[in-house]
PDB file of C-alpha atoms in Angstrom:
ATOM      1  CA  UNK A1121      22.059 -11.350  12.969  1.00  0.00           C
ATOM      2  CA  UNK A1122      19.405 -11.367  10.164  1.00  0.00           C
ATOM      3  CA  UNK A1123      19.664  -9.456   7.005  1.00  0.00           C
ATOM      4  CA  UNK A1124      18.091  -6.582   6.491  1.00  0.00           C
ATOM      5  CA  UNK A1125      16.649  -6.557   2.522  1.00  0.00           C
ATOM      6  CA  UNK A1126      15.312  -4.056   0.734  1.00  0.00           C
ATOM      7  CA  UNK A1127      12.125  -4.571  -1.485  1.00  0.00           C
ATOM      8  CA  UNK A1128      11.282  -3.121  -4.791  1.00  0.00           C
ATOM      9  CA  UNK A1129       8.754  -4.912  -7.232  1.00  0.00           C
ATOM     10  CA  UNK A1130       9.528  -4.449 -10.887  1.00  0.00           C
ATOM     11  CA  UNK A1131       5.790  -2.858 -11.009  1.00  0.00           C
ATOM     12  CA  UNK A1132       7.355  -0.017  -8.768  1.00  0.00           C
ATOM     13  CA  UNK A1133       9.998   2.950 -10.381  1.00  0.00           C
ATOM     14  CA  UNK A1134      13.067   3.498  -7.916  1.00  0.00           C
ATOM     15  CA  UNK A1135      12.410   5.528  -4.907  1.00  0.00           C
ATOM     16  CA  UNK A1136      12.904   8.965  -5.790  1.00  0.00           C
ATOM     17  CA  UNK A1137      15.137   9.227  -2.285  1.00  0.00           C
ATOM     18  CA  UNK A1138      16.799   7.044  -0.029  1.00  0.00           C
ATOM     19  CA  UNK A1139      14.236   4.776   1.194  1.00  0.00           C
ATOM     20  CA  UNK A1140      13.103   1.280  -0.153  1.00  0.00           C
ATOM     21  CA  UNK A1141       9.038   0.161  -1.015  1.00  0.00           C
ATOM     22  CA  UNK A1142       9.535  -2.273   1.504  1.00  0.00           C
ATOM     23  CA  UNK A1143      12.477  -3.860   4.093  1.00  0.00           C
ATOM     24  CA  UNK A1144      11.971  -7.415   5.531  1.00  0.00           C
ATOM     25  CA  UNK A1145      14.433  -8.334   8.018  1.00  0.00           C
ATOM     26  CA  UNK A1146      13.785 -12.293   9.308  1.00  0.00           C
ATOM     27  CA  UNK A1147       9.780 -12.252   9.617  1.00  0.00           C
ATOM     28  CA  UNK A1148       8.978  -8.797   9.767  1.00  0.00           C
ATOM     29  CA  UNK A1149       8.024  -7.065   6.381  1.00  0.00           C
ATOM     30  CA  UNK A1150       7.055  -3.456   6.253  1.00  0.00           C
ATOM     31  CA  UNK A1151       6.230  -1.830   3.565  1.00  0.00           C
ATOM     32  CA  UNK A1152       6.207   1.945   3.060  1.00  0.00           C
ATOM     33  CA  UNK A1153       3.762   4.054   2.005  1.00  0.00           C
ATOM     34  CA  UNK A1154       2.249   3.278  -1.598  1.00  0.00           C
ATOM     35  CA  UNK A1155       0.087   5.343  -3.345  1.00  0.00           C
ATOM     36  CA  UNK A1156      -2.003   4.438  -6.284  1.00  0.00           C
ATOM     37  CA  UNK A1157       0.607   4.924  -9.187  1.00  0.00           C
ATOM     38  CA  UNK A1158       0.081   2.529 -12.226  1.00  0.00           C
ATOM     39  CA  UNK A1159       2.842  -0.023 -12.796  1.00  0.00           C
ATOM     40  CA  UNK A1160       6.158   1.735 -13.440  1.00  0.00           C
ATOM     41  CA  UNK A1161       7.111   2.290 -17.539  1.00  0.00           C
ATOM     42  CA  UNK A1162      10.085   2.506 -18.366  1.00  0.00           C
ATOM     43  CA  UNK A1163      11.590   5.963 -18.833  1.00  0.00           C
ATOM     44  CA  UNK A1164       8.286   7.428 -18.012  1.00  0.00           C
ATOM     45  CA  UNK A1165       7.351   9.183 -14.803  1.00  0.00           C
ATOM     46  CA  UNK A1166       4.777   7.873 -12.277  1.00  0.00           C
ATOM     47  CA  UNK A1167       0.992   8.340 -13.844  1.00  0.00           C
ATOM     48  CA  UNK A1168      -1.288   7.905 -10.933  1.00  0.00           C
ATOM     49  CA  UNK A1169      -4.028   4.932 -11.667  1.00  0.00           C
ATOM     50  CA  UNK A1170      -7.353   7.760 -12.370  1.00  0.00           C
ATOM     51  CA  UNK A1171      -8.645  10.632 -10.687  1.00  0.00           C
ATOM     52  CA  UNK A1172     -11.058   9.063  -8.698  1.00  0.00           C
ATOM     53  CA  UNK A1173     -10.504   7.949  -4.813  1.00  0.00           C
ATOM     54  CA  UNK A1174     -11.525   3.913  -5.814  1.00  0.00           C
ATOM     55  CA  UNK A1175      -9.096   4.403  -8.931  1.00  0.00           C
ATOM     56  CA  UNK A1176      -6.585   4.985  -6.778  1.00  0.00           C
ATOM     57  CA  UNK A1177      -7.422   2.550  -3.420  1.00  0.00           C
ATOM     58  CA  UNK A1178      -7.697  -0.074  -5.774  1.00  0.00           C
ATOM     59  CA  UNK A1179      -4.616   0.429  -7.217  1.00  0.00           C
ATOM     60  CA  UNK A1180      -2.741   1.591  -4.219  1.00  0.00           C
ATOM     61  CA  UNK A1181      -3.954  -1.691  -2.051  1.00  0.00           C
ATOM     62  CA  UNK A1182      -2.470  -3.884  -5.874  1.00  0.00           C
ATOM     63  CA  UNK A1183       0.981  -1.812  -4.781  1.00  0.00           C
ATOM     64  CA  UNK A1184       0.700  -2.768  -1.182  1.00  0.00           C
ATOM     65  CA  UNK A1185       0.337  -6.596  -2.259  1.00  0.00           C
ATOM     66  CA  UNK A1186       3.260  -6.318  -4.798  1.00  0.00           C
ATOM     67  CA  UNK A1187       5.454  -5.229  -2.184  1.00  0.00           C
ATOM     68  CA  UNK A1188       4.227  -7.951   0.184  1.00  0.00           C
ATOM     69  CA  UNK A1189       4.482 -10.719  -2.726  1.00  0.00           C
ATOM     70  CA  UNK A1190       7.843  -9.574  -3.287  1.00  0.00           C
ATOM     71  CA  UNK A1191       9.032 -10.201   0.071  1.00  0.00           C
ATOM     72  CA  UNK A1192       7.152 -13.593   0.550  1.00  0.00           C
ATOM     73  CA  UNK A1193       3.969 -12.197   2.413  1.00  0.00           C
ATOM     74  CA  UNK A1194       0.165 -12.243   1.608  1.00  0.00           C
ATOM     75  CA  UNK A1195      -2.243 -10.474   3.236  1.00  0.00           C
ATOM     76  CA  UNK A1196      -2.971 -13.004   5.827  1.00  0.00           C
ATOM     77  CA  UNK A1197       0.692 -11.824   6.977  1.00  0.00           C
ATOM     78  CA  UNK A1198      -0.614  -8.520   6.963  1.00  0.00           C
ATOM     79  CA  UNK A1199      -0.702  -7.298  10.813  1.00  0.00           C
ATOM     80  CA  UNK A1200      -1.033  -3.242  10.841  1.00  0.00           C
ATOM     81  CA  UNK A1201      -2.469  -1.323   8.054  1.00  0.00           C
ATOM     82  CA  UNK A1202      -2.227   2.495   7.875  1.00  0.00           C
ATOM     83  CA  UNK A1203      -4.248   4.807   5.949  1.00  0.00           C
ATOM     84  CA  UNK A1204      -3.975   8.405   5.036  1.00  0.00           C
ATOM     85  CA  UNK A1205      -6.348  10.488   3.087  1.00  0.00           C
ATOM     86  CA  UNK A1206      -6.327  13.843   1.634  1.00  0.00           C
ATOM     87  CA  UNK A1207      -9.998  14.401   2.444  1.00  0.00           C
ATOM     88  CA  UNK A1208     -12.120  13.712   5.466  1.00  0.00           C
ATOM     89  CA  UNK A1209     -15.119  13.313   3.281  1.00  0.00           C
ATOM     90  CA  UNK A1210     -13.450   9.882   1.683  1.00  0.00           C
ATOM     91  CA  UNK A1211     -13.779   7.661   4.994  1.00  0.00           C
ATOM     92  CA  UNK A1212     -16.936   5.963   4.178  1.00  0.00           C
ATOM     93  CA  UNK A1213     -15.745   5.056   0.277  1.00  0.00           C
ATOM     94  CA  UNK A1214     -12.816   4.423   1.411  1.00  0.00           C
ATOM     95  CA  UNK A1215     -14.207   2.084   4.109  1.00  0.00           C
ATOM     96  CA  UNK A1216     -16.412   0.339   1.614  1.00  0.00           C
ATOM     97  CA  UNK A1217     -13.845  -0.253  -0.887  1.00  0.00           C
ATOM     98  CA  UNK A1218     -11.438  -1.539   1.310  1.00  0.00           C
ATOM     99  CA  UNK A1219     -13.345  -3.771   3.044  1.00  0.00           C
ATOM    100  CA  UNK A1220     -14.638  -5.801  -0.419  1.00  0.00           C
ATOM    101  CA  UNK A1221     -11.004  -5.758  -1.506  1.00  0.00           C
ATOM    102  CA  UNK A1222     -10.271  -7.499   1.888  1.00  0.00           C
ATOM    103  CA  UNK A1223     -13.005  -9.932   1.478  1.00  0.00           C
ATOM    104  CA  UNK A1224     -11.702 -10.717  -2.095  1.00  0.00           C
ATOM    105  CA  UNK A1225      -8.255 -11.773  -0.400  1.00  0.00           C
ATOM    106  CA  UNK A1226      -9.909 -14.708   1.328  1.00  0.00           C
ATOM    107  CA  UNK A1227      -8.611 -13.762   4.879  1.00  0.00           C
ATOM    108  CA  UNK A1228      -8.208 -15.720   8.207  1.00  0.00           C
ATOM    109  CA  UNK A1229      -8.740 -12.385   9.834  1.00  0.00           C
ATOM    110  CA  UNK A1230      -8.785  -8.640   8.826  1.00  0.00           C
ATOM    111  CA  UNK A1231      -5.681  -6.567   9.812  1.00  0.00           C
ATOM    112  CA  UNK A1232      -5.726  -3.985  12.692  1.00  0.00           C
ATOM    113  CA  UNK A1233      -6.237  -0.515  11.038  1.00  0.00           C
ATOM    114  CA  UNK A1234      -6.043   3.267  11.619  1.00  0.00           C
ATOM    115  CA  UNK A1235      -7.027   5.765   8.898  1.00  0.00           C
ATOM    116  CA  UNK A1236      -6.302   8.967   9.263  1.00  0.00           C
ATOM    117  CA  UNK A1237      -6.684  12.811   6.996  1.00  0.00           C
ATOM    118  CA  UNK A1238      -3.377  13.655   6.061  1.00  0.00           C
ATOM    119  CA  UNK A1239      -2.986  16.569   3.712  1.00  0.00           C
ATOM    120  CA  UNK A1240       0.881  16.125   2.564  1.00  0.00           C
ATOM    121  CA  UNK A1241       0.673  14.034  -0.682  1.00  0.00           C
ATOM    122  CA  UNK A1242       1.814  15.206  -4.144  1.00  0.00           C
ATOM    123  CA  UNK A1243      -1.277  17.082  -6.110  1.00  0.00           C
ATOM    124  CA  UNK A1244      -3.615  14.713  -7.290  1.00  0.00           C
ATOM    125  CA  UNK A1245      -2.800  11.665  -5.003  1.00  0.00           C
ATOM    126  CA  UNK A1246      -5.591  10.901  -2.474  1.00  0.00           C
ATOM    127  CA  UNK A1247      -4.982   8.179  -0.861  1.00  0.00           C
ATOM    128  CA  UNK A1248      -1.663   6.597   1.145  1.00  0.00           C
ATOM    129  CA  UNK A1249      -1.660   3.168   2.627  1.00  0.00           C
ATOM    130  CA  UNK A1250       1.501   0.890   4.509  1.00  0.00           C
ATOM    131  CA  UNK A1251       1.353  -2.096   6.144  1.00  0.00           C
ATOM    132  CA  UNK A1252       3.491  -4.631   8.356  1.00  0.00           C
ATOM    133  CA  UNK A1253       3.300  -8.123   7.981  1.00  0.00           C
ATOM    134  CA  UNK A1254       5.009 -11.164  10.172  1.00  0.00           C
ATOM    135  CA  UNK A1255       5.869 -13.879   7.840  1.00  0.00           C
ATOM    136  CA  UNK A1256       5.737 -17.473   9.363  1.00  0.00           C
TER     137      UNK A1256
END
């Protein structure tokens, strides 16, 4: 039976529960819902990347990668991608940031996607995004 491993970049602070940033287990990587938090400082809480929704996609798609780097993935792994926003109004930034980041990546093929408004994230955080990736 394959391992089961659990990912955490040194860009990301410990999970403030009991879950990991990501789990790969054989060829399947998923990674858990990042949100656009600067790269972890020691002894300092999380500071989220700037107020502004491309502030934060930019940064939270840099933590997505991170966690897909760290467990031997690139974006051309990258199968399913989930987004949640805190505001319907965001789709169409959101939409246009995304997609240049994903051109930037130099893809085979774009990732199947779903975004949907999901009001649950800690004040100030607008934007959620996980993804699963098949290695190999």
């Amino acid at each position: 039976m394959t391992e089961k491993i659990a990912l955490t970049p040194k860009t990301h602070t410990t999970p403030p529960a009991k879950f990991s940033h990501g789990v790969k287990k054989g060829n399947i990587l998923q990674v858990a819902g990042q949100v656009g938090f600067l790269p972890a400082v020691e002894g300092q809480p999380p500071t989220p990347a700037g107020p502004t929704l491309r502030e934060q996609t930019l940064q939270t798609l840099a933590n997505v990668k991170s966690v897909l780097e760290e467990g031997g993935a690139t974006w051309n792994d990258v199968m399913m991608v989930r987004v949640y926003l805190t505001d319907v109004d965001h789709f169409a930034e959101m939409n246009g940031i995304y997609n240049q980041y994903l051109e930037e990546q130099n893809l085979t093929a774009p990732p199947a996607a779903r975004t949907t408004v999901y009001v649950g994230l800690p004040a100030g955080l607008l934007i959620e995004i996980d993804a699963l990736a098949v290695l190999g």
